[in-house]
Backbone as CSV, one residue per row, in Angstrom:
resi,resn,N_x,N_y,N_z,CA_x,CA_y,CA_z,C_x,C_y,C_z
1,MET,99.319,111.347,73.930,99.828,109.992,72.994,99.486,109.128,73.583
2,ALA,98.480,108.327,72.792,97.870,106.790,73.327,98.772,106.073,74.168
3,VAL,98.429,105.611,75.236,99.167,104.514,76.062,99.051,102.902,74.897
4,SER,100.471,102.450,74.917,100.294,100.845,74.834,101.437,100.213,75.223
5,ARG,100.745,98.986,75.400,101.461,97.675,76.180,101.467,96.617,75.318
6,THR,102.605,95.845,75.088,102.606,94.725,74.419,103.023,93.469,75.484
7,TRP,102.066,92.367,75.160,101.942,91.325,75.909,103.195,90.479,75.102
8,ASN,103.961,89.990,76.087,105.521,89.447,76.152,105.589,88.142,76.493
9,GLY,104.803,87.634,76.997,104.445,86.323,77.780,104.099,85.261,76.804
10,ASP,104.136,83.959,77.155,103.955,82.893,76.506,102.894,82.463,76.007
11,GLU,101.626,82.753,77.100,100.333,81.873,76.556,99.582,83.513,76.536
12,PRO,98.507,83.085,75.885,97.670,84.050,76.093,96.948,84.653,77.237
13,VAL,96.532,85.706,77.937,96.071,86.273,78.793,94.800,87.309,78.899
14,ARG,93.720,87.006,79.637,92.701,87.785,79.660,93.030,89.468,79.710
15,LEU,92.338,89.991,79.156,92.541,91.578,78.801,92.602,92.517,80.541
16,ASN,91.625,91.955,81.125,91.705,92.827,82.289,92.785,92.466,83.472
17,LYS,92.978,91.300,83.221,94.285,90.571,83.632,95.519,91.495,83.345
18,PHE,95.822,91.126,82.209,97.132,91.864,81.334,97.038,93.734,81.899
19,MET,95.964,94.225,81.717,95.839,95.519,82.086,96.241,96.021,83.637
20,GLY,95.718,95.201,84.134,96.262,95.082,86.146,97.870,95.095,86.136
21,GLN,98.201,93.524,85.340,99.626,93.692,85.988,100.644,94.583,84.853
22,ALA,99.912,95.006,83.975,101.059,95.799,83.430,100.927,97.675,83.795
23,GLY,99.955,97.870,85.157,99.959,98.786,85.927,98.933,99.859,85.442
24,LEU,98.045,99.851,84.188,97.440,100.525,83.846,95.942,101.254,84.586
25,CYS,95.556,99.833,85.289,94.350,100.346,86.117,94.159,98.924,86.694
26,SER,92.816,98.979,87.553,92.234,97.742,87.991,91.467,96.920,87.242
27,ARG,91.474,95.475,87.348,90.629,94.723,86.598,89.219,95.512,86.658
28,ARG,88.744,95.797,87.408,87.297,96.571,87.454,87.439,97.792,86.549
29,GLU,88.228,98.685,86.501,88.521,99.489,85.717,88.670,99.203,83.979
30,ALA,89.569,97.930,84.143,89.639,97.460,82.553,88.246,97.148,82.009
31,ASP,87.550,96.188,82.774,86.039,96.052,82.342,85.353,97.136,81.682
32,ALA,85.461,98.139,82.728,84.535,98.988,82.166,85.131,99.824,80.876
33,LEU,86.389,100.144,80.766,87.088,100.591,79.561,86.676,99.788,78.625
34,ILE,86.970,98.418,78.892,86.598,97.808,77.540,85.275,97.849,77.254
35,ALA,84.198,97.836,77.943,82.739,98.296,77.705,82.804,99.211,76.715
36,ASP,83.127,100.377,77.224,83.320,101.812,76.665,83.806,101.935,75.287
37,GLY,84.234,100.835,74.943,85.279,100.784,73.641,86.432,101.765,73.630
38,LEU,87.049,101.750,74.724,88.181,102.598,74.675,89.657,101.604,74.611
39,VAL,89.555,100.560,74.257,90.781,99.668,74.371,90.836,98.892,72.937
40,ALA,91.937,98.585,72.131,92.077,98.173,70.985,93.261,96.997,71.013
41,ILE,93.143,95.794,70.063,94.492,95.192,70.085,94.628,95.198,68.849
42,ASP,95.839,95.422,68.399,96.787,95.681,67.154,95.476,96.690,66.450
43,GLY,95.298,97.644,66.549,94.182,98.598,66.127,92.556,98.285,66.459
44,GLU,92.383,97.186,66.711,90.981,96.865,66.696,90.449,96.844,68.049
45,THR,89.169,97.814,68.180,88.585,98.144,69.469,87.857,97.025,69.904
46,VAL,88.170,96.801,71.083,87.653,95.479,71.515,86.615,95.626,72.873
47,ARG,85.743,94.843,72.987,84.264,95.472,73.859,83.905,94.173,74.835
48,ASP,84.662,92.872,74.215,84.368,91.399,74.782,85.326,91.730,75.764
49,ALA,84.621,91.596,77.567,85.352,91.504,78.674,86.413,90.672,78.801
50,GLY,85.824,89.280,77.774,86.433,87.691,78.269,87.654,87.411,77.076
51,ARG,87.649,88.905,76.142,88.489,88.466,75.608,90.152,88.473,76.127
52,LYS,90.684,87.643,75.489,92.176,87.561,75.984,93.511,88.033,74.993
53,ILE,94.351,88.508,75.323,95.383,89.340,74.040,96.803,87.743,73.671
54,GLN,96.921,87.655,72.958,97.938,86.863,72.482,99.135,87.093,72.482
55,PRO,100.344,86.376,72.706,101.739,87.138,72.828,102.250,87.691,71.578
56,GLY,102.847,88.647,71.660,102.844,89.634,70.751,102.008,90.749,70.286
57,GLN,101.159,90.683,70.524,99.663,91.722,70.314,100.326,92.486,71.405
58,THR,99.413,93.650,70.899,99.507,94.986,71.459,98.497,96.152,71.664
59,LEU,98.186,96.155,72.823,96.979,96.728,73.867,97.370,98.236,73.366
60,THR,96.208,98.628,73.089,96.507,100.160,73.127,95.081,101.085,73.929
61,LEU,95.542,102.291,74.744,94.351,102.646,75.162,94.004,104.000,74.627
62,ALA,92.486,104.367,74.241,92.200,105.406,73.746,92.720,106.834,74.524
63,ASP,92.735,107.826,73.990,93.057,109.378,74.540,92.233,109.173,75.827
64,ARG,91.240,109.039,75.621,89.764,109.551,76.844,90.010,108.175,77.991
65,ALA,90.461,107.337,77.584,90.799,106.186,78.984,92.148,107.000,79.615
66,GLU,92.785,107.136,78.982,94.166,107.829,79.704,93.877,108.715,80.425
67,ALA,93.222,109.734,79.994,92.398,110.989,80.802,91.658,110.397,82.037
68,GLN,90.663,109.503,81.472,90.170,109.193,82.686,90.724,108.487,83.949
69,LEU,91.897,107.783,83.861,92.528,107.352,84.863,93.513,108.148,84.965
70,ALA,93.647,109.449,84.768,94.526,110.139,85.233,94.975,110.728,86.403
71,GLU,93.004,111.295,87.028,93.026,111.629,88.122,93.327,110.403,89.201
72,GLY,93.955,110.467,90.490,94.173,109.660,91.488,95.134,109.599,92.297
73,VAL,95.323,108.897,92.793,96.299,108.250,94.384,97.280,107.752,94.191
74,THR,98.912,108.145,94.699,99.914,107.285,94.583,100.288,107.296,96.358
75,LEU,100.608,106.227,96.076,101.225,105.575,97.581,102.306,105.385,97.381
76,VAL,103.248,105.273,98.841,104.706,105.036,98.581,104.929,103.837,99.767
77,LEU,105.322,102.592,99.475,105.451,101.771,100.312,106.517,101.092,100.675
78,HIS,107.081,100.772,101.769,108.347,100.060,101.977,107.532,98.784,102.409
79,LYS,107.611,97.906,101.084,107.339,96.737,101.198,108.031,95.402,102.086
80,PRO,107.741,94.980,102.897,108.210,93.773,103.153,108.382,92.618,102.428
81,VAL,109.559,91.829,102.988,109.231,90.243,102.119,107.975,89.442,102.757
82,GLY,107.309,88.666,101.822,106.641,87.689,102.026,105.262,88.279,101.766
83,TYR,105.025,89.617,101.175,103.718,90.262,100.504,104.079,90.310,98.446
84,VAL,102.810,90.038,98.291,103.226,90.103,96.523,102.578,91.821,96.021
85,SER,103.051,92.107,95.190,102.924,93.111,94.609,101.196,93.737,93.936
86,GLY,101.015,92.859,93.509,99.325,92.736,92.915,98.448,91.720,93.315
87,GLN,97.830,91.412,92.303,96.683,90.535,92.512,97.343,88.825,93.060
88,PRO,96.764,88.894,94.237,97.741,87.443,94.680,97.320,86.289,94.207
89,GLU,97.786,84.883,94.326,97.128,83.549,94.239,96.899,83.287,95.363
90,PRO,96.009,82.256,95.529,95.725,81.822,96.748,96.928,81.589,97.897
91,GLY,96.576,82.011,98.770,97.723,81.609,99.959,98.576,82.693,100.176
92,LYS,98.903,84.041,99.073,99.638,84.849,99.294,98.793,86.182,99.653
93,VAL,99.797,86.957,100.126,99.324,88.070,100.931,99.580,89.384,100.188
94,PRO,98.594,90.146,99.890,98.837,91.486,98.839,99.131,92.333,99.580
95,ALA,100.086,93.192,99.253,100.922,94.337,99.732,99.773,95.692,100.088
96,VAL,98.837,95.543,99.261,97.818,96.616,99.552,97.464,96.308,101.221
97,ARG,97.256,95.122,101.699,97.008,94.705,103.190,97.584,95.650,104.108
98,LEU,99.001,95.615,103.587,99.253,97.043,104.841,99.118,98.417,104.901
99,LEU,97.851,98.901,103.648,97.527,99.670,103.889,96.647,100.047,104.820
100,THR,96.767,100.452,105.947,96.067,100.570,107.294,96.449,102.019,108.292
101,ALA,96.005,102.526,108.953,95.774,103.418,109.531,97.302,103.537,110.436
102,ALA,97.120,102.299,110.861,98.424,101.878,112.160,99.940,102.215,111.236
103,ASN,99.677,101.503,110.071,100.716,101.805,109.001,101.502,103.059,108.536
104,ARG,100.329,103.827,108.350,100.492,105.140,108.024,101.675,106.332,108.231
105,LEU,102.346,106.745,107.501,102.928,107.610,107.880,103.018,109.184,107.488
106,GLY,102.933,110.315,108.292,102.241,111.435,107.639,100.722,111.488,107.485
107,ASP,100.404,112.322,106.932,99.081,112.200,106.778,98.270,112.034,105.346
108,GLY,97.132,111.690,104.732,96.529,111.199,104.017,95.488,109.995,104.577
109,ALA,94.747,109.890,103.416,93.244,109.136,104.030,93.797,107.705,103.593
110,VAL,93.137,106.563,104.505,93.500,105.386,104.263,92.299,104.758,103.379
111,PRO,93.056,104.141,102.042,92.471,103.832,101.180,91.196,102.721,101.465
112,ALA,89.964,102.939,100.705,88.649,101.954,101.019,89.531,100.493,100.830
113,LYS,88.956,99.732,101.278,89.437,98.429,101.337,88.917,97.866,99.539
114,ASP,87.892,98.497,98.737,88.085,97.879,97.890,88.378,98.695,96.406
115,ALA,89.394,99.931,97.302,89.809,100.837,96.220,91.026,100.352,95.020
116,SER,91.190,101.050,94.257,92.076,100.521,92.776,93.301,100.830,93.005
117,LEU,94.252,100.184,93.503,95.653,100.702,93.549,96.327,99.785,93.218
118,PRO,96.787,99.553,91.817,97.445,98.590,91.169,98.719,98.623,91.749
119,PRO,99.952,97.922,91.639,101.423,97.982,91.606,101.918,98.811,90.349
120,ILE,102.664,99.989,90.326,103.765,100.412,89.328,104.765,99.831,89.193
121,GLY,104.893,98.699,88.629,106.069,97.854,88.712,106.319,97.175,89.850
122,ARG,106.853,95.825,89.143,106.675,94.712,90.234,107.550,94.582,90.923
123,LEU,107.583,94.340,92.247,108.819,93.993,93.489,108.467,92.383,93.716
124,ASP,109.103,91.553,93.442,108.925,90.361,94.052,108.505,89.707,95.491
125,GLU,108.022,88.699,95.661,107.543,88.311,96.894,108.684,88.390,98.032
126,ASP,109.777,87.881,97.265,111.069,87.596,98.148,112.061,88.729,98.331
127,SER,111.725,89.830,97.654,112.277,91.261,97.570,111.506,92.360,98.398
128,ARG,112.224,93.394,98.780,111.426,94.267,99.758,112.357,95.626,98.995
129,GLY,111.301,96.779,100.073,111.992,97.934,99.606,110.755,98.877,98.787
130,LEU,110.951,99.824,98.037,110.118,100.645,97.501,109.317,100.559,96.510
131,LEU,108.059,100.724,97.133,107.189,99.946,96.232,105.737,101.268,95.633
132,LEU,105.236,101.466,94.589,103.799,102.323,93.961,103.183,101.642,93.970
133,LEU,101.888,101.920,94.600,100.492,101.647,94.690,99.825,103.068,93.819
134,SER,99.214,102.860,92.846,98.280,103.763,92.543,97.406,103.919,91.400
135,SER,96.819,104.494,91.338,95.270,104.815,90.480,95.573,105.824,89.673
136,ASP,97.080,106.331,89.741,97.455,107.964,88.639,97.629,107.351,87.402
137,GLY,97.048,107.371,86.409,97.461,106.911,85.301,98.839,107.742,84.498
138,VAL,98.811,108.649,85.003,99.963,109.832,84.338,101.362,109.156,85.210
139,VAL,100.896,108.738,86.544,102.204,108.018,87.288,102.731,106.869,86.554
140,ALA,101.706,106.167,86.467,102.096,104.839,85.642,102.527,104.838,84.523
141,LYS,102.451,105.684,83.621,102.817,105.893,82.478,104.703,105.928,82.600
142,ALA,104.690,107.426,83.460,106.117,107.792,83.708,106.921,106.618,84.420
143,VAL,106.357,106.040,85.014,107.314,104.874,85.666,107.214,103.428,84.841
144,ILE,106.671,103.010,84.384,106.536,101.760,83.643,106.007,102.243,82.091
145,GLY,105.565,103.109,81.355,105.365,103.151,80.132,106.315,102.736,79.185
146,PRO,106.575,102.611,77.863,107.559,102.212,77.051,108.097,103.234,76.475
147,GLU,108.110,104.247,77.121,108.715,105.877,76.900,109.545,106.055,78.186
148,SER,109.184,105.545,79.116,110.227,105.632,80.494,111.420,105.654,80.575
149,ASP,112.032,106.614,81.094,113.856,106.503,81.448,114.265,106.621,82.709
150,LEU,112.933,106.285,83.126,113.483,106.473,84.751,113.950,104.983,85.180
151,ASP,115.398,105.291,85.824,116.260,104.008,86.031,115.373,103.678,88.101
152,LYS,115.658,102.445,87.992,115.501,102.080,89.476,116.943,101.161,90.173
153,GLU,117.172,101.650,91.130,118.284,100.771,92.248,118.043,100.131,93.016
154,TYR,118.646,99.008,93.147,118.614,98.175,94.413,120.054,97.831,94.997
155,LEU,119.664,97.324,96.344,120.928,96.895,97.029,120.961,95.267,97.050
156,VAL,121.984,94.462,96.849,122.075,93.369,96.760,122.483,92.514,97.498
157,GLU,122.106,91.657,98.344,123.225,90.687,98.816,123.430,89.323,98.181
158,VAL,124.948,88.703,97.841,124.715,88.060,97.156,125.156,86.780,97.669
159,VAL,125.518,85.422,97.584,126.116,84.566,97.776,127.243,83.902,96.703
160,GLY,128.655,83.824,97.155,128.947,83.164,95.853,130.217,84.264,95.507
161,GLN,131.048,83.753,94.803,132.467,84.459,94.627,132.080,85.712,93.790
162,VAL,132.277,86.816,93.885,132.214,87.887,93.365,133.515,88.325,92.439
163,THR,133.647,88.251,91.238,134.773,88.621,90.674,134.756,90.088,89.301
164,GLU,135.841,90.352,88.919,135.330,91.314,87.842,135.196,90.902,86.549
165,THR,135.228,89.487,86.319,134.515,89.116,85.365,133.020,88.964,85.344
166,LYS,132.721,88.576,86.458,131.259,88.494,86.744,130.786,89.765,86.838
167,LEU,131.088,90.768,87.338,130.876,92.224,87.286,130.409,92.533,85.938
168,THR,131.616,92.492,84.817,131.384,93.025,83.935,130.072,92.003,82.909
169,ARG,130.420,90.959,83.366,129.079,89.794,82.333,128.068,91.066,83.044
170,LEU,127.729,91.511,84.147,126.484,91.590,84.649,126.337,92.817,84.077
171,ARG,127.301,93.454,83.720,127.022,95.046,83.443,126.636,95.075,81.839
172,HIS,127.244,94.077,81.151,127.320,94.194,79.716,126.645,92.602,79.234
173,GLY,127.011,91.622,79.473,127.002,90.665,78.434,126.044,89.343,78.606
174,LEU,124.541,89.958,79.063,123.565,88.712,79.889,122.446,89.090,78.760
175,GLU,121.974,87.445,78.478,120.561,87.718,77.761,119.607,86.723,78.527
176,LEU,118.002,87.226,78.621,117.181,86.759,79.405,115.823,86.087,78.070
177,ASP,115.654,85.332,78.220,114.564,84.515,77.417,114.982,85.055,75.769
178,GLY,116.017,84.852,75.693,116.498,84.963,73.963,116.796,86.665,73.764
179,ARG,117.030,87.815,74.934,116.736,89.007,74.012,118.041,89.506,75.185
180,ARG,118.838,90.200,74.455,120.005,91.136,75.205,119.465,92.183,76.433
181,LEU,119.895,92.179,77.419,119.610,92.902,78.281,119.826,94.259,78.193
182,LYS,119.271,95.100,78.780,119.913,96.424,78.445,121.225,96.876,79.585
183,PRO,122.172,97.594,79.100,123.401,98.135,80.079,123.195,97.909,81.630
184,ALA,123.682,97.625,82.441,123.284,97.950,83.522,124.190,98.507,84.649
185,ARG,124.339,99.619,85.134,125.135,99.875,86.142,124.955,98.787,87.805
186,VAL,126.550,97.842,87.674,126.337,96.940,88.711,128.154,97.466,89.865
187,THR,128.054,97.888,90.600,129.152,97.922,91.469,129.137,97.120,93.031
188,ARG,130.344,97.088,93.009,130.399,96.216,94.623,130.654,97.093,95.466
189,ILE,129.595,97.182,96.595,129.914,97.991,97.670,130.623,97.761,99.250
190,GLU,130.357,96.338,99.115,131.047,95.441,100.303,131.384,93.633,99.577
191,PRO,131.757,93.159,100.240,132.589,92.100,99.831,131.143,91.054,98.857
192,GLN,130.486,91.137,99.503,128.767,90.478,99.160,127.921,91.398,98.759
193,ARG,128.028,92.455,98.925,126.831,93.171,98.431,127.061,94.241,97.388
194,LEU,126.017,94.182,96.483,126.097,94.751,94.802,124.899,95.940,94.898
195,ARG,125.517,97.044,94.195,124.212,97.971,94.234,124.248,97.847,92.444
196,PHE,122.702,97.508,92.182,122.432,97.777,90.525,121.209,98.865,90.262
197,VAL,121.741,99.527,89.383,120.697,100.223,88.373,120.375,99.750,87.419
198,LEU,118.847,99.682,87.138,118.515,99.268,85.637,117.506,100.297,85.723
199,ARG,117.542,100.211,83.941,116.628,100.984,83.051,115.127,100.025,82.791
200,GLU,115.345,98.700,82.831,114.130,97.653,82.422,113.789,97.096,83.899
201,GLY,112.688,96.591,83.809,112.250,95.395,84.825,111.735,94.345,84.404
202,ARG,112.677,93.326,84.000,112.214,92.016,83.252,111.582,90.815,84.505
203,LYS,110.891,90.093,84.774,110.610,89.315,85.760,111.735,88.967,86.649
204,ARG,111.692,89.048,87.582,112.989,88.481,88.395,114.542,88.996,87.927
205,GLN,114.212,89.635,87.114,115.670,90.356,86.240,116.905,90.215,87.091
206,ILE,117.107,90.851,88.380,118.317,90.770,88.876,118.962,89.525,89.507
207,ARG,117.757,88.582,89.984,117.878,87.579,90.764,118.265,86.424,89.410
208,ARG,117.649,86.271,88.143,118.252,85.729,87.185,119.572,86.149,86.254
209,MET,119.830,87.407,86.362,121.002,87.758,86.232,121.947,87.068,86.889
210,CYS,122.025,87.368,88.357,122.773,87.154,88.998,123.006,85.357,88.809
211,GLU,122.146,84.223,88.807,122.007,82.926,88.946,122.926,83.045,87.183
212,LEU,122.699,83.426,86.092,123.769,83.474,85.373,125.210,83.235,85.556
213,VAL,125.641,84.103,86.021,127.126,84.206,86.798,127.298,83.573,87.635
214,GLY,126.721,82.446,88.215,126.879,82.129,89.410,126.443,82.499,90.934
215,LEU,125.562,83.651,91.178,125.900,84.164,92.457,124.457,83.914,92.753
216,GLU,124.070,83.569,93.925,122.610,83.728,94.262,122.252,85.014,95.244
217,VAL,121.282,85.476,94.954,120.749,86.680,95.601,119.843,85.695,96.797
218,VAL,120.453,86.555,98.337,119.882,86.420,99.190,118.907,87.600,100.341
219,ASP,119.083,88.750,99.519,118.409,90.005,99.767,118.459,90.767,98.954
220,LEU,117.366,91.618,98.507,117.072,92.349,97.470,116.159,93.677,97.733
221,LEU,116.915,94.739,97.959,116.270,95.982,98.511,116.160,96.973,97.298
222,ARG,114.585,97.267,96.844,114.889,98.381,96.139,114.831,99.855,96.962
223,ILE,115.899,100.987,96.296,115.973,101.706,96.996,115.663,103.145,96.409
224,ARG,115.117,102.870,95.187,114.928,104.593,94.617,114.287,103.854,93.265
225,ILE,113.421,104.549,92.714,112.395,104.644,91.332,113.275,106.319,90.903
226,GLY,113.443,106.169,89.736,113.897,107.551,89.244,114.341,108.857,90.378
227,PRO,113.729,109.926,90.069,113.846,111.079,91.453,113.369,110.655,93.087
228,LEU,112.636,109.107,93.097,112.172,108.927,94.475,112.751,108.083,94.977
229,GLU,112.957,108.173,96.248,113.975,107.354,97.118,113.109,107.215,98.330
230,LEU,113.691,105.913,98.699,112.978,105.005,99.912,113.096,105.630,100.885
231,GLY,114.433,106.397,100.987,114.658,107.133,102.276,114.501,106.336,103.680
232,ASP,114.466,106.863,104.689,114.026,106.392,106.115,112.868,105.734,106.179
233,LEU,111.786,105.562,105.427,110.189,105.423,105.387,110.655,103.430,106.258
234,PRO,110.321,103.416,107.451,110.232,102.024,107.786,109.852,100.687,106.958
235,GLU,110.174,99.707,107.058,109.740,98.654,106.299,108.075,98.308,106.706
236,GLY,107.338,98.053,106.038,105.985,97.779,106.695,105.060,99.327,106.805
237,ARG,105.582,100.371,106.174,104.605,101.443,106.582,104.690,102.316,105.094
238,TRP,103.727,103.169,105.168,103.370,103.883,104.094,102.943,105.226,104.180
239,ARG,102.935,106.183,103.281,102.771,107.667,102.746,102.242,107.778,101.576
240,VAL,101.571,109.029,101.580,101.577,109.386,100.380,102.356,110.181,99.468
241,LEU,102.328,109.743,98.220,103.047,110.753,97.010,102.907,112.251,97.523
242,THR,103.835,113.123,97.656,103.656,114.174,97.490,103.401,114.996,96.271
243,PRO,103.013,115.842,95.568,102.700,116.940,94.370,104.340,117.255,93.891
244,PRO,105.200,117.702,94.842,106.875,117.882,94.006,106.815,116.514,93.609
245,GLU,106.797,115.308,94.706,107.485,114.214,94.068,107.089,113.553,93.140
246,ARG,105.690,113.613,92.489,104.742,113.309,91.525,105.299,114.459,90.598
247,ALA,105.521,115.631,90.393,105.785,116.279,89.513,107.192,115.619,88.984
248,ALA,108.464,115.563,89.875,109.523,115.150,89.421,109.519,113.660,88.921
249,LEU,108.369,113.008,88.819,108.144,111.449,88.430,107.934,112.017,87.022
250,VAL,106.889,112.549,87.087,105.893,112.553,85.631,106.978,113.546,84.464
251,GLY,107.872,114.547,85.447,108.469,115.257,84.183,108.053,116.383,84.085
């Protein structure tokens, strides 16, 4: 089945940038796929690398493109605060800078400096925890594809009065950008610490959810993506995803 992504932003964005942000491939790979005629917008094949996708339009990759991206590597990183997941703005530090031999845990080749390893799902600069960096299109589809049912688990420290009414609203009653959120599992594990389990990943979702009920997030740690747990991987360290872990992710 072909891979599709719909752009839900407010402004047009270049195709290669959108494909990178969506975790489909690197911008360089996107340009190559576009040149090969393997990318379509709303059913129309696109060959212009400078083309922009408009809000509400849907990008589709041909089956051959998916197969082309299927072979790759996936790295598991414990991202610290202060690093951005994907392509950085000026002055920002990308998480891929942490992929050094000194930070590696276990075996596995250190990626080349120009290796294409887009993030599979965002983790904000001021958040920390489990982040996947991957050139494996199958893993990307399983984790953030439109048919993915993998949940993500977070430990969240907040400032403000935590009440049952607020917890109920966090679980069921919120909208972001005019769209109702999917039900979330939210439990209180300490007076100011909450556990969130989500089945979607809207931009800064947990922080914005908490703001809507009068809470401020002061620490956010992602500890699980589907069956894959952060475990005891130290902050700032990385390792290679094992074949059994990959199999569990892709189902």
